[in-house]
Amino acid sequence: MRTQFEAASRAEHEQAENRVQSLQLGEQANELAMKNNFPEAMELLRQALEKNPENGFAYSQQAKIYFSMKQPAQAGEAIAKAMRIQPYQPDFLFVQGVIEAADGNADAALRAFEEVTSVNPKEADAYFEIGKIWMSK
């Protein structure tokens, strides 16, 4: 019994450590992405997801980078992965809305931005995007 407890404890500690390291790698990737250093940022995100495949923020950051690199299909795939992990995360919903709007899917974008405001009514950028869509309609 003691051996099983020690093994479970080690595995739990390793998993927690991997989650922390994954978050740190994601933060470092974000800093690189802000400097338009996309290849290095993507490598850090790959490492982050290797350590924790459930890091939705890493997928969201990948989506933002793909979008900036004008690769909408990859951006859509990455944000879909993030959304499967945390479907009501306002940042993920916002990114999804931006990608949908850029693809010309105004109704899908509008739904995503409205969902953002449902989850976080103080998200001014989502209201701005909603207004842009309604103006274009």
Short mmCIF file of C-alpha atoms in Angstrom, two decimals:
data_model
loop_
_atom_site.label_atom_id
_atom_site.label_comp_id
_atom_site.label_asym_id
_atom_site.label_seq_id
_atom_site.Cartn_x
_atom_site.Cartn_y
_atom_site.Cartn_z
CA MET A 1 0.00 0.00 0.00
CA ARG A 2 2.83 2.39 0.88
CA THR A 3 4.53 1.75 -2.45
CA GLN A 4 1.33 2.52 -4.32
CA PHE A 5 0.86 5.72 -2.34
CA GLU A 6 4.44 6.84 -3.04
CA ALA A 7 4.07 6.13 -6.76
CA ALA A 8 0.75 8.00 -6.91
CA SER A 9 2.25 10.89 -4.96
CA ARG A 10 5.25 11.11 -7.31
CA ALA A 11 3.01 10.99 -10.37
CA GLU A 12 0.77 13.71 -8.97
CA HIS A 13 3.76 15.89 -8.12
CA GLU A 14 5.23 15.40 -11.61
CA GLN A 15 1.90 16.26 -13.23
CA ALA A 16 1.60 19.44 -11.13
CA GLU A 17 5.17 20.40 -12.02
CA ASN A 18 4.46 19.86 -15.71
CA ARG A 19 1.37 22.09 -15.51
CA VAL A 20 3.41 24.89 -13.89
CA GLN A 21 6.21 24.55 -16.43
CA SER A 22 3.67 24.53 -19.26
CA LEU A 23 2.17 27.79 -18.01
CA GLN A 24 5.62 29.36 -17.72
CA LEU A 25 6.53 28.29 -21.25
CA GLY A 26 3.25 29.78 -22.45
CA GLU A 27 4.05 33.10 -20.80
CA GLN A 28 7.51 33.13 -22.38
CA ALA A 29 5.94 32.33 -25.75
CA ASN A 30 3.52 35.22 -25.34
CA GLU A 31 6.42 37.61 -24.72
CA LEU A 32 8.18 36.37 -27.86
CA ALA A 33 4.98 36.63 -29.90
CA MET A 34 4.54 40.24 -28.79
CA LYS A 35 7.96 40.86 -30.36
CA ASN A 36 6.84 39.08 -33.57
CA ASN A 37 9.28 36.25 -32.90
CA PHE A 38 6.80 33.63 -34.03
CA PRO A 39 9.07 30.62 -34.70
CA GLU A 40 10.58 30.67 -31.21
CA ALA A 41 7.19 31.34 -29.65
CA MET A 42 5.69 28.37 -31.48
CA GLU A 43 8.53 26.14 -30.29
CA LEU A 44 7.89 27.15 -26.68
CA LEU A 45 4.18 26.47 -27.16
CA ARG A 46 4.99 23.04 -28.56
CA GLN A 47 7.04 22.34 -25.43
CA ALA A 48 4.25 23.70 -23.22
CA LEU A 49 1.71 21.38 -24.82
CA GLU A 50 4.09 18.46 -24.57
CA LYS A 51 4.24 19.04 -20.82
CA ASN A 52 0.50 19.64 -20.49
CA PRO A 53 -1.76 18.80 -23.45
CA GLU A 54 -4.68 20.37 -21.53
CA ASN A 55 -3.16 23.88 -21.56
CA GLY A 56 -5.91 25.71 -23.42
CA PHE A 57 -4.05 29.01 -23.21
CA ALA A 58 -1.17 27.52 -25.20
CA TYR A 59 -3.59 26.49 -27.94
CA SER A 60 -5.15 29.95 -27.87
CA GLN A 61 -1.73 31.55 -28.20
CA GLN A 62 -0.98 29.25 -31.13
CA ALA A 63 -4.23 30.39 -32.75
CA LYS A 64 -3.25 34.03 -32.34
CA ILE A 65 0.16 33.40 -33.88
CA TYR A 66 -1.27 31.42 -36.80
CA PHE A 67 -3.78 34.22 -37.34
CA SER A 68 -0.99 36.80 -37.35
CA MET A 69 0.92 34.65 -39.83
CA LYS A 70 -2.18 34.60 -42.09
CA GLN A 71 -2.78 30.87 -41.61
CA PRO A 72 -6.52 30.81 -40.82
CA ALA A 73 -7.00 27.04 -41.08
CA GLN A 74 -4.32 26.36 -38.46
CA ALA A 75 -5.66 29.21 -36.30
CA GLY A 76 -9.13 27.67 -36.42
CA GLU A 77 -7.80 24.24 -35.47
CA ALA A 78 -5.81 25.61 -32.54
CA ILE A 79 -8.68 27.65 -31.11
CA ALA A 80 -11.01 24.67 -31.51
CA LYS A 81 -8.65 22.65 -29.30
CA ALA A 82 -8.63 25.42 -26.71
CA MET A 83 -12.43 25.61 -26.81
CA ARG A 84 -12.75 21.85 -26.21
CA ILE A 85 -10.73 22.30 -23.03
CA GLN A 86 -12.45 25.47 -21.74
CA PRO A 87 -15.55 26.31 -23.81
CA TYR A 88 -16.50 29.39 -21.78
CA GLN A 89 -13.10 31.04 -21.44
CA PRO A 90 -13.65 34.63 -22.66
CA ASP A 91 -10.22 34.91 -24.30
CA PHE A 92 -10.80 31.74 -26.31
CA LEU A 93 -14.27 32.88 -27.34
CA PHE A 94 -12.90 36.25 -28.42
CA VAL A 95 -10.15 34.66 -30.51
CA GLN A 96 -12.73 32.37 -32.08
CA GLY A 97 -14.85 35.41 -32.94
CA VAL A 98 -11.93 37.22 -34.54
CA ILE A 99 -11.06 34.17 -36.64
CA GLU A 100 -14.69 33.68 -37.71
CA ALA A 101 -15.03 37.37 -38.63
CA ALA A 102 -11.85 37.24 -40.70
CA ASP A 103 -13.18 34.16 -42.50
CA GLY A 104 -16.36 36.07 -43.36
CA ASN A 105 -18.55 34.07 -40.97
CA ALA A 106 -20.32 37.08 -39.46
CA ASP A 107 -23.06 35.10 -37.71
CA ALA A 108 -20.60 32.70 -36.07
CA ALA A 109 -18.39 35.63 -35.06
CA LEU A 110 -21.38 37.47 -33.62
CA ARG A 111 -22.35 34.41 -31.56
CA ALA A 112 -18.80 34.11 -30.21
CA PHE A 113 -18.60 37.79 -29.24
CA GLU A 114 -22.05 37.68 -27.64
CA GLU A 115 -20.93 34.65 -25.64
CA VAL A 116 -17.89 36.65 -24.48
CA THR A 117 -20.19 39.38 -23.16
CA SER A 118 -22.40 36.79 -21.46
CA VAL A 119 -19.41 35.36 -19.62
CA ASN A 120 -17.71 38.71 -19.01
CA PRO A 121 -20.05 41.71 -19.40
CA LYS A 122 -17.11 44.10 -18.91
CA GLU A 123 -15.29 42.95 -22.06
CA ALA A 124 -15.42 46.18 -24.07
CA ASP A 125 -13.53 44.78 -27.06
CA ALA A 126 -16.28 42.21 -27.64
CA TYR A 127 -18.93 44.93 -27.73
CA PHE A 128 -16.79 46.84 -30.21
CA GLU A 129 -16.53 43.75 -32.44
CA ILE A 130 -20.29 43.18 -32.16
CA GLY A 131 -20.83 46.77 -33.29
CA LYS A 132 -18.50 46.30 -36.26
CA ILE A 133 -20.43 43.23 -37.37
CA TRP A 134 -23.79 44.97 -37.05
CA MET A 135 -22.48 47.97 -39.00
CA SER A 136 -21.29 45.69 -41.79
CA LYS A 137 -24.71 44.01 -41.91
#
